[in-house]
Short mmCIF file of C-alpha atoms (C1' of nucleotides) in Angstrom, two decimals:
data_model
loop_
_atom_site.label_atom_id
_atom_site.label_comp_id
_atom_site.label_asym_id
_atom_site.label_seq_id
_atom_site.Cartn_x
_atom_site.Cartn_y
_atom_site.Cartn_z
CA MET A 2 -125.97 -3.54 54.35
CA THR A 3 -125.14 -3.78 50.69
CA ALA A 4 -123.27 -0.96 49.07
CA GLU A 5 -126.46 0.78 48.04
CA THR A 6 -125.67 4.18 49.50
CA ARG A 7 -124.36 5.07 46.07
CA ALA A 8 -126.57 5.26 43.02
CA PRO A 9 -129.72 3.91 44.62
CA ARG A 10 -131.52 4.34 41.30
CA PRO A 11 -130.90 6.28 38.08
CA MET A 12 -133.72 8.87 38.27
CA ARG A 13 -136.47 8.85 35.74
CA ALA A 14 -136.16 10.92 32.58
CA ASP A 15 -138.97 13.35 33.37
CA ALA A 16 -137.67 13.75 36.90
CA ARG A 17 -134.25 14.70 35.67
CA ARG A 18 -135.73 17.12 33.15
CA ASN A 19 -137.71 18.88 35.85
CA TYR A 20 -134.79 18.90 38.23
CA GLU A 21 -132.58 20.63 35.72
CA LYS A 22 -135.22 23.09 34.68
CA LEU A 23 -135.84 23.98 38.29
CA VAL A 24 -132.19 24.65 39.00
CA ALA A 25 -131.92 26.77 35.88
CA VAL A 26 -134.98 28.83 36.68
CA ALA A 27 -133.99 29.12 40.31
CA THR A 28 -130.56 30.45 39.39
CA GLU A 29 -132.17 33.12 37.28
CA SER A 30 -134.70 33.99 39.90
CA PHE A 31 -132.28 34.11 42.81
CA LEU A 32 -129.97 36.34 40.85
CA ALA A 33 -132.82 38.65 39.98
CA ASN A 34 -134.68 38.72 43.28
CA GLY A 35 -132.19 37.64 45.88
CA PRO A 36 -132.37 34.57 48.09
CA ASP A 37 -135.92 35.31 49.18
CA ALA A 38 -137.40 34.74 45.74
CA SER A 39 -140.74 32.94 45.91
CA LEU A 40 -140.37 29.20 45.52
CA ASP A 41 -143.88 28.66 44.24
CA ASP A 42 -143.11 31.25 41.63
CA ILE A 43 -139.96 29.42 40.61
CA ALA A 44 -141.99 26.25 40.30
CA LYS A 45 -144.54 28.01 38.13
CA ARG A 46 -141.90 29.45 35.83
CA ALA A 47 -140.32 26.05 35.52
CA GLY A 48 -143.70 24.70 34.49
CA VAL A 49 -144.11 22.34 37.42
CA GLY A 50 -146.30 22.28 40.51
CA PRO A 51 -145.06 23.30 43.91
CA GLY A 52 -145.24 19.69 44.98
CA THR A 53 -142.64 18.76 42.41
CA LEU A 54 -140.30 21.47 43.54
CA TYR A 55 -140.60 20.45 47.16
CA ARG A 56 -140.01 16.81 46.39
CA HIS A 57 -136.74 17.59 44.69
CA PHE A 58 -135.74 20.25 47.20
CA PRO A 59 -137.30 19.83 50.64
CA ASN A 60 -136.63 23.46 51.49
CA ARG A 61 -135.22 26.70 50.16
CA GLU A 62 -131.78 25.84 51.50
CA ALA A 63 -131.62 22.71 49.38
CA LEU A 64 -132.49 24.58 46.23
CA LEU A 65 -130.01 27.29 47.02
CA ASP A 66 -127.40 24.62 47.46
CA ALA A 67 -128.08 23.05 44.13
CA VAL A 68 -127.79 26.42 42.46
CA CYS A 69 -124.55 27.17 44.22
CA VAL A 70 -122.94 23.87 43.35
CA GLN A 71 -123.01 24.70 39.66
CA TRP A 72 -121.75 28.15 40.32
CA ALA A 73 -118.94 27.06 42.63
CA ASP A 74 -117.40 24.89 39.97
CA SER A 75 -117.07 27.78 37.59
CA VAL A 76 -115.61 29.94 40.31
CA ALA A 77 -113.08 27.30 41.26
CA ALA A 78 -112.14 26.84 37.64
CA ASP A 79 -111.32 30.52 37.61
CA ALA A 80 -108.58 29.81 40.11
CA ALA A 81 -106.65 27.38 37.99
CA PRO A 82 -104.15 29.91 36.60
CA LEU A 83 -103.56 31.28 40.07
CA LEU A 84 -102.42 27.91 41.32
CA THR A 85 -99.31 28.10 39.21
CA ALA A 86 -98.69 31.82 39.45
CA GLU A 87 -95.21 33.07 40.12
CA ASP A 88 -96.01 34.90 43.32
CA PRO A 89 -98.22 32.66 45.45
CA THR A 90 -98.99 35.38 47.95
CA ALA A 91 -100.19 37.78 45.32
CA ALA A 92 -102.15 34.92 43.82
CA LEU A 93 -103.86 34.28 47.13
CA ASN A 94 -104.67 37.95 47.42
CA GLU A 95 -106.12 37.98 43.94
CA TRP A 96 -108.17 34.88 44.64
CA LEU A 97 -109.73 36.32 47.75
CA VAL A 98 -110.70 39.44 45.86
CA ARG A 99 -112.29 37.39 43.13
CA LEU A 100 -114.08 35.35 45.72
CA VAL A 101 -115.65 38.47 47.13
CA ASP A 102 -116.71 39.58 43.67
CA HIS A 103 -118.15 36.23 42.72
CA VAL A 104 -119.99 35.69 45.93
CA GLY A 105 -121.16 39.28 45.86
CA ALA A 106 -122.57 38.81 42.39
CA PHE A 107 -124.81 36.21 43.94
CA LYS A 108 -126.20 38.93 46.16
CA GLY A 109 -124.71 37.36 49.24
CA LEU A 110 -126.63 34.25 48.40
CA ALA A 111 -123.65 32.08 48.85
CA SER A 112 -121.65 33.93 51.45
CA ALA A 113 -122.70 31.53 54.15
CA LEU A 114 -121.16 28.78 52.14
CA LEU A 115 -117.66 30.13 52.51
CA LEU A 116 -117.89 29.39 56.18
CA SER A 117 -118.58 25.73 56.15
CA ALA A 118 -115.56 23.64 55.44
CA ASP A 119 -117.83 20.65 55.47
CA ARG A 120 -117.20 17.89 53.01
CA LYS A 121 -120.88 17.20 52.81
CA HIS A 122 -121.43 20.66 51.51
CA ASP A 123 -120.18 20.38 47.95
CA THR A 124 -120.09 24.07 47.22
CA ALA A 125 -118.29 24.99 50.34
CA TRP A 126 -115.91 22.15 49.90
CA VAL A 127 -114.89 23.11 46.39
CA LEU A 128 -114.21 26.67 47.44
CA HIS A 129 -112.47 25.74 50.64
CA HIS A 130 -110.34 23.19 48.90
CA THR A 131 -109.22 25.63 46.24
CA SER A 132 -108.44 28.23 48.85
CA GLU A 133 -106.48 25.76 50.87
CA GLU A 134 -104.19 25.02 47.99
CA LEU A 135 -103.48 28.67 47.47
CA VAL A 136 -102.90 29.21 51.16
CA GLU A 137 -100.50 26.31 51.36
CA ARG A 138 -98.54 27.55 48.41
CA ALA A 139 -98.27 30.99 49.93
CA LYS A 140 -97.13 29.53 53.23
CA ALA A 141 -94.59 27.30 51.53
CA ALA A 142 -93.16 30.31 49.76
CA GLY A 143 -92.84 32.07 53.08
CA GLY A 144 -95.29 34.72 51.99
CA ILE A 145 -97.77 34.46 54.82
CA ARG A 146 -97.82 33.52 58.47
CA ALA A 147 -97.96 29.82 59.21
CA ASP A 148 -100.35 30.22 62.10
CA VAL A 149 -103.18 31.52 59.96
CA THR A 150 -105.62 28.90 58.79
CA THR A 151 -107.58 28.70 55.61
CA SER A 152 -110.79 28.76 57.61
CA GLU A 153 -109.79 31.99 59.23
CA LEU A 154 -109.10 33.58 55.89
CA MET A 155 -112.42 32.32 54.59
CA GLN A 156 -114.19 33.76 57.57
CA LEU A 157 -112.61 37.13 57.07
CA THR A 158 -113.32 37.00 53.37
CA SER A 159 -116.92 36.08 53.88
CA GLY A 160 -117.10 39.02 56.23
CA VAL A 161 -115.82 41.34 53.56
CA THR A 162 -118.38 39.95 51.18
CA TYR A 163 -121.09 40.59 53.67
CA ALA A 164 -119.93 44.09 54.45
CA CYS A 165 -119.59 45.06 50.80
CA GLY A 166 -122.90 43.47 49.90
CA THR A 167 -124.77 45.17 52.70
CA SER A 168 -123.20 48.52 51.98
CA LYS A 169 -124.20 48.27 48.37
CA ALA A 170 -127.74 47.29 49.30
CA MET A 171 -127.98 50.35 51.52
CA LYS A 172 -126.36 52.50 48.87
CA LYS A 173 -123.68 53.46 51.31
CA PRO A 174 -120.26 54.05 49.90
CA SER A 175 -117.83 51.48 51.15
CA SER A 176 -114.22 50.68 50.62
CA SER A 177 -113.54 48.36 47.75
CA PRO A 178 -113.12 44.64 48.24
CA GLU A 179 -109.55 45.06 47.01
CA ARG A 180 -108.81 47.49 49.78
CA LEU A 181 -110.38 45.42 52.55
CA ILE A 182 -108.82 42.19 51.40
CA GLY A 183 -105.57 44.13 51.17
CA LEU A 184 -105.85 45.10 54.81
CA ILE A 185 -106.46 41.53 55.78
CA MET A 186 -103.52 40.37 53.75
CA ASP A 187 -101.40 43.00 55.46
CA GLY A 188 -102.13 41.31 58.73
CA VAL A 189 -101.25 37.93 57.39
CA ARG A 190 -98.22 38.66 55.26
CA LEU A 191 -94.76 37.94 56.56
CA ARG A 192 -92.43 40.88 56.52
CA MET B 8 -142.28 77.93 57.79
CA THR B 9 -142.30 78.19 61.55
CA ALA B 10 -139.87 76.10 63.50
CA GLU B 11 -142.32 73.30 63.94
CA THR B 12 -140.11 70.49 62.73
CA ARG B 13 -139.26 69.90 66.35
CA ALA B 14 -141.79 68.65 68.85
CA PRO B 15 -144.80 68.74 66.57
CA ARG B 16 -146.88 67.43 69.44
CA PRO B 17 -146.20 65.63 72.72
CA MET B 18 -147.73 62.18 71.98
CA ARG B 19 -150.75 61.05 73.90
CA ALA B 20 -150.32 59.11 77.13
CA ASP B 21 -151.77 55.84 75.87
CA ALA B 22 -149.75 56.11 72.70
CA ARG B 23 -146.52 56.48 74.65
CA ARG B 24 -147.43 53.57 76.88
CA ASN B 25 -148.02 51.33 73.91
CA TYR B 26 -144.91 52.53 72.16
CA GLU B 27 -142.75 51.65 75.10
CA LYS B 28 -144.41 48.32 75.70
CA LEU B 29 -143.91 47.44 72.06
CA VAL B 30 -140.22 48.24 72.12
CA ALA B 31 -139.78 46.23 75.30
CA VAL B 32 -141.61 43.21 73.99
CA ALA B 33 -139.89 43.48 70.62
CA THR B 34 -136.47 43.50 72.26
CA GLU B 35 -137.33 40.32 74.09
CA SER B 36 -138.77 38.67 71.05
CA PHE B 37 -135.97 39.60 68.69
CA LEU B 38 -133.43 38.33 71.14
CA ALA B 39 -135.31 35.08 71.50
CA ASN B 40 -136.32 34.47 67.91
CA GLY B 41 -133.97 36.53 65.81
CA PRO B 42 -134.87 39.37 63.51
CA ASP B 43 -137.59 37.37 61.78
CA ALA B 44 -139.81 37.20 64.82
CA SER B 45 -143.47 37.61 63.93
CA LEU B 46 -144.64 41.20 64.24
CA ASP B 47 -148.26 40.30 64.80
CA ASP B 48 -147.09 38.09 67.61
CA ILE B 49 -145.12 40.93 69.15
CA ALA B 50 -148.24 43.09 68.96
CA LYS B 51 -150.28 40.40 70.64
CA ARG B 52 -147.79 39.97 73.46
CA ALA B 53 -147.73 43.69 73.96
CA GLY B 54 -151.49 43.60 74.26
CA VAL B 55 -152.18 45.75 71.22
CA GLY B 56 -153.58 45.11 67.78
CA PRO B 57 -151.43 44.81 64.70
CA GLY B 58 -152.74 48.14 63.51
CA THR B 59 -151.23 49.86 66.49
CA LEU B 60 -147.88 48.29 65.95
CA TYR B 61 -147.83 49.29 62.31
CA ARG B 62 -148.83 52.84 63.07
CA HIS B 63 -145.90 53.28 65.41
CA PHE B 64 -143.50 51.32 63.22
CA PRO B 65 -144.40 51.27 59.55
CA ASN B 66 -142.25 48.22 58.97
CA ARG B 67 -140.00 45.69 60.64
CA GLU B 68 -136.95 47.84 59.98
CA ALA B 69 -138.38 50.71 61.99
CA LEU B 70 -139.09 48.51 64.97
CA LEU B 71 -135.67 46.95 64.77
CA ASP B 72 -134.21 50.42 64.74
CA ALA B 73 -136.07 51.49 67.83
CA VAL B 74 -134.85 48.41 69.64
CA CYS B 75 -131.30 49.00 68.55
CA VAL B 76 -131.22 52.62 69.61
CA GLN B 77 -131.70 51.67 73.24
CA TRP B 78 -129.16 48.95 72.97
CA ALA B 79 -126.53 51.07 71.23
CA ASP B 80 -126.45 53.54 74.07
CA SER B 81 -125.57 50.87 76.57
CA VAL B 82 -122.90 49.50 74.28
CA ALA B 83 -121.37 52.90 73.74
CA ALA B 84 -121.40 53.52 77.49
CA ASP B 85 -119.35 50.38 77.80
CA ALA B 86 -116.59 52.12 75.88
CA ALA B 87 -116.12 55.01 78.28
CA PRO B 88 -113.22 53.49 80.21
CA LEU B 89 -111.48 52.56 76.99
CA LEU B 90 -111.40 56.16 75.87
CA THR B 91 -108.92 57.01 78.58
CA ALA B 92 -106.97 53.79 78.60
CA GLU B 93 -103.21 53.90 78.70
CA ASP B 94 -102.63 52.00 75.48
CA PRO B 95 -105.02 53.39 72.86
CA THR B 96 -104.25 50.68 70.35
CA ALA B 97 -105.00 47.91 72.80
CA ALA B 98 -108.13 49.83 73.75
CA LEU B 99 -109.25 49.92 70.14
CA ASN B 100 -108.60 46.23 69.81
CA GLU B 101 -110.62 45.55 72.95
CA TRP B 102 -113.46 47.74 71.73
CA LEU B 103 -113.74 45.94 68.42
CA VAL B 104 -113.86 42.62 70.19
CA ARG B 105 -116.61 43.86 72.47
CA LEU B 106 -118.46 45.20 69.49
CA VAL B 107 -118.48 41.78 67.91
CA ASP B 108 -119.76 40.24 71.12
CA HIS B 109 -122.46 42.80 71.64
CA VAL B 110 -123.67 42.77 68.10
CA GLY B 111 -123.46 39.02 68.06
CA ALA B 112 -125.64 38.80 71.14
CA PHE B 113 -128.29 40.47 69.07
CA LYS B 114 -128.09 37.52 66.70
CA GLY B 115 -126.70 39.66 63.95
CA LEU B 116 -129.74 41.84 64.30
CA ALA B 117 -127.69 44.95 64.37
CA SER B 118 -124.69 44.05 62.31
CA ALA B 119 -125.96 46.03 59.37
CA LEU B 120 -125.95 49.06 61.57
CA LEU B 121 -122.19 49.04 61.94
CA LEU B 122 -121.95 49.79 58.28
CA SER B 123 -123.91 52.95 58.04
CA ALA B 124 -122.04 55.96 59.30
CA ASP B 125 -125.16 57.94 58.69
CA ARG B 126 -126.05 60.66 61.10
CA LYS B 127 -129.71 60.01 60.56
CA HIS B 128 -129.28 56.53 61.86
CA ASP B 129 -128.96 57.05 65.58
CA THR B 130 -127.72 53.62 66.40
CA ALA B 131 -125.10 53.53 63.74
CA TRP B 132 -124.04 57.03 64.56
CA VAL B 133 -123.47 56.36 68.23
CA LEU B 134 -121.37 53.33 67.47
CA HIS B 135 -119.46 54.94 64.66
CA HIS B 136 -118.77 58.02 66.69
CA THR B 137 -117.42 56.03 69.60
CA SER B 138 -115.26 54.00 67.29
CA GLU B 139 -113.94 57.09 65.63
CA GLU B 140 -112.70 58.48 68.89
CA LEU B 141 -110.84 55.31 69.67
CA VAL B 142 -109.37 55.15 66.19
CA GLU B 143 -108.19 58.74 66.37
CA ARG B 144 -106.56 58.15 69.71
CA ALA B 145 -104.77 55.11 68.39
CA LYS B 146 -103.58 57.01 65.34
CA ALA B 147 -102.40 59.93 67.43
CA ALA B 148 -100.39 57.56 69.56
CA GLY B 149 -98.80 56.16 66.44
CA GLY B 150 -100.30 52.78 67.13
CA ILE B 151 -102.07 52.23 63.83
CA ARG B 152 -101.72 53.24 60.23
CA ALA B 153 -103.02 56.67 59.35
CA ASP B 154 -104.46 55.53 56.04
CA VAL B 155 -107.01 53.23 57.62
CA THR B 156 -110.41 54.76 58.16
CA THR B 157 -112.92 54.11 60.88
CA SER B 158 -115.41 53.00 58.27
CA GLU B 159 -113.02 50.40 57.01
CA LEU B 160 -112.50 49.03 60.49
CA MET B 161 -116.25 48.97 61.04
CA GLN B 162 -116.74 47.12 57.81
CA LEU B 163 -114.18 44.52 58.74
CA THR B 164 -115.60 44.24 62.22
CA SER B 165 -119.13 43.81 60.97
CA GLY B 166 -117.76 41.11 58.73
CA VAL B 167 -116.29 39.29 61.70
CA THR B 168 -119.61 39.57 63.46
CA TYR B 169 -121.35 38.11 60.50
CA ALA B 170 -118.87 35.31 60.10
CA CYS B 171 -118.93 34.36 63.77
CA GLY B 172 -122.71 34.61 63.94
CA THR B 173 -123.24 32.48 60.90
CA SER B 174 -120.75 29.88 62.04
CA LYS B 175 -122.49 29.63 65.37
CA ALA B 176 -125.88 29.32 63.72
CA MET B 177 -124.58 26.45 61.62
CA LYS B 178 -122.84 24.92 64.61
CA LYS B 179 -119.57 25.09 62.77
CA PRO B 180 -116.52 25.69 64.86
CA SER B 181 -114.96 29.01 64.03
CA SER B 182 -112.07 31.04 65.25
CA SER B 183 -112.88 33.33 68.11
CA PRO B 184 -113.72 36.98 67.56
CA GLU B 185 -110.57 37.81 69.51
CA ARG B 186 -108.47 35.93 67.04
CA LEU B 187 -110.08 37.39 63.93
CA ILE B 188 -110.05 40.94 65.25
CA GLY B 189 -106.44 40.27 66.20
CA LEU B 190 -105.62 39.41 62.62
CA ILE B 191 -107.27 42.56 61.41
CA MET B 192 -105.39 44.63 63.95
CA ASP B 193 -102.18 42.99 62.80
CA GLY B 194 -102.80 44.44 59.38
CA VAL B 195 -103.48 47.86 60.74
CA ARG B 196 -100.90 48.19 63.44
CA LEU B 197 -97.72 50.15 62.85
CA ARG B 198 -94.56 48.23 63.44
"C1'" DT C 22 -149.35 -4.19 25.52
"C1'" DG C 23 -149.93 -4.03 30.11
"C1'" DC C 24 -148.34 -3.24 34.67
"C1'" DT C 25 -146.12 -0.94 38.60
"C1'" DA C 26 -143.09 2.09 40.74
"C1'" DA C 27 -142.02 6.70 40.29
"C1'" DA C 28 -143.24 11.20 39.56
"C1'" DC C 29 -146.51 14.84 38.86
"C1'" DG C 30 -149.34 18.99 40.12
"C1'" DG C 31 -152.70 21.58 42.23
"C1'" DA C 32 -156.06 22.32 45.96
"C1'" DG C 33 -155.82 23.96 50.25
"C1'" DA C 34 -154.21 24.40 55.26
"C1'" DC C 35 -151.43 27.42 57.60
"C1'" DA C 36 -148.60 31.47 58.92
"C1'" DG C 37 -147.09 36.06 58.35
"C1'" DT C 38 -147.55 40.94 56.70
"C1'" DC C 39 -149.99 44.90 56.39
"C1'" DT C 40 -154.42 47.98 55.65
"C1'" DC C 41 -158.78 49.87 56.42
"C1'" DC C 42 -162.09 51.83 59.04
"C1'" DG C 43 -165.58 51.85 62.76
"C1'" DT C 44 -164.95 52.51 67.70
"C1'" DA C 45 -162.88 54.17 71.93
"C1'" DT C 46 -159.95 57.25 74.54
"C1'" DT C 47 -157.59 61.47 75.66
"C1'" DG C 48 -157.04 66.02 76.84
"C1'" DT C 49 -158.60 70.55 75.91
"C1'" DT C 50 -161.84 74.36 75.90
"C1'" DG C 51 -165.77 77.04 77.30
"C1'" DC D 13 -167.37 69.29 84.37
"C1'" DA D 14 -169.40 68.74 79.99
"C1'" DA D 15 -168.81 68.04 75.35
"C1'" DC D 16 -166.10 67.80 71.34
"C1'" DA D 17 -162.22 67.31 68.27
"C1'" DA D 18 -158.11 65.08 67.60
"C1'" DT D 19 -155.77 61.15 68.28
"C1'" DA D 20 -155.18 56.46 68.89
"C1'" DC D 21 -156.90 51.78 69.13
"C1'" DG D 22 -157.75 46.99 67.42
"C1'" DG D 23 -159.35 43.41 64.79
"C1'" DA D 24 -161.35 41.64 60.48
"C1'" DG D 25 -159.67 40.41 56.38
"C1'" DA D 26 -157.04 40.76 51.84
"C1'" DC D 27 -152.95 39.19 50.22
"C1'" DT D 28 -148.65 36.57 49.67
"C1'" DG D 29 -145.73 32.89 50.49
"C1'" DT D 30 -144.63 28.10 52.39
"C1'" DC D 31 -145.34 23.46 52.35
"C1'" DT D 32 -148.36 18.95 52.34
"C1'" DC D 33 -151.44 15.55 50.87
"C1'" DC D 34 -153.23 12.62 47.71
"C1'" DG D 35 -155.65 11.39 43.40
"C1'" DT D 36 -153.89 11.20 38.66
"C1'" DT D 37 -150.44 10.55 35.13
"C1'" DT D 38 -146.33 8.70 33.04
"C1'" DA D 39 -141.97 6.25 32.20
"C1'" DG D 40 -139.75 2.19 31.64
"C1'" DC D 41 -139.68 -2.69 31.89
"C1'" DA D 42 -141.24 -7.48 30.82
#
DNA sequence: TGCTAAACGGAGACAGTCTCCGTATTGTTG
DNA sequence: CAACAATACGGAGACTGTCTCCGTTTAGCA
C-alpha cells in the first residue's frame, strides 16, 4: 500500500466551509443546550441539510469530538505557565481545578474525554499529555506519591467534574471543585 | 385543612397490579438497556398501554426513582454488618467500595442519586443516611478527618462510580474502584 | 468551456415520547 | 345484587429527533 493514509485528498472549498460552519454552530448550540442539542437543528442553523451534517460527522459523538478538539487546545494552552511554576505540586493542584472548571463549562460535555488516554482521541490526548507532564514534575520534585498514575488522577478529576456538574444541574449545593480536588491531592501528596 | 395529605385513597386493585408490574419490568429493562430504555417498550412488556405508564410515572425520572427506591433498600441492608464492625474506618472504606459496585451495576442509573442528600428523595436519603452513620463512627474513632463531610465523600464516590462506569462503557482499562476509593480514603484518613 | 468527482440538501422512513379521550373495570351503596 | 360513580385503562396519533437515500448542484481541473 502506498503511503496514502495521510492526506488522501485536500477537501473541496465548499466542504471545508460547511465543516467549519458546522463546528462553530455546534459549539454554540452544545454550550447553550447541552450535549443533547438537536443535530438537525444545528444543520439548519449552519445553513446546510441534515445529509451534509451526517456526511461530515457520522454521529453525534463525532461532532462532539470535533467541537472538543478546538476547545482542548485552548485549555491545554492555559497550562503553559503551570509547567514552569516554582511549586510543581501546587501547579498540579491548580491545573486539576482548572480542568474541572473548563470541563464543567462545557456542561459535562467533555468529561468523558478525560478518561480516555487514547492517542486516537485528540482531545483526550492533549489533556492527558498535559496532565502527565505536570504529574511527572510533581513526582520528580517529591511532591506526590510515585505510585499514583496520571490516569488515576484524571479519573478522579473527571469524577469531580461529574459530581459538581450534576449537583449544579439539580441545584443542590455541593462542595467546590477546589475543595474536592484538595481532598484528592491530600491523598496523593507526600508528607 | 383536614389531615388528608396522608393516604388520600387506597389505590384500586388493578392500578396496584399494573404499578408493580411496571416497576418490575422497568427494573429488568433498565438493567439490560441502561437508563435510556424505551418507555413505550416497557409499557408493552408490562402488558399495559403507554397511557397507563405515563399516568403512574409522569416521566422517565419518576420511573427511574421508583426502581431505585427498591434497590436502595437492599443496598442499605447490605451495610448493616459494617455498622458494628471493629474498625469503623475500614468499614467506611468497604462501604464506599460496595456503593460504587452497586451503583455501577445499575449502569450509572443511580449515580445521580448519591448526590442529593434530600429527604424528599427516598433513595438518596437512605443511602446518605447509611453513609452518614458510617462516617460518624469513623470520625468518633479518630479514623478520619473531622472537617470532611458525608456529602463530600458521597460526591467523590459518585465521581468514582461515574469514572469507572464510563471507562467500562468505552472499554478503556481503568483503575479499580478499590484503588480509587483507597486514594480518596488516603486523603481523608488521620495519620 | 466542458466534464467528472465531490458535495449538497431535503424528502421521508423510522423510533421514541407523551397526550387525549372514549371505553372498561372496580368497588361501593341502597 | 344491581346500578352507578369514580377510577383506571389503552391505543391512536401528534410531535420531535435521528439518520439515509438519491437526484441535483458545484468546484476544480484540463
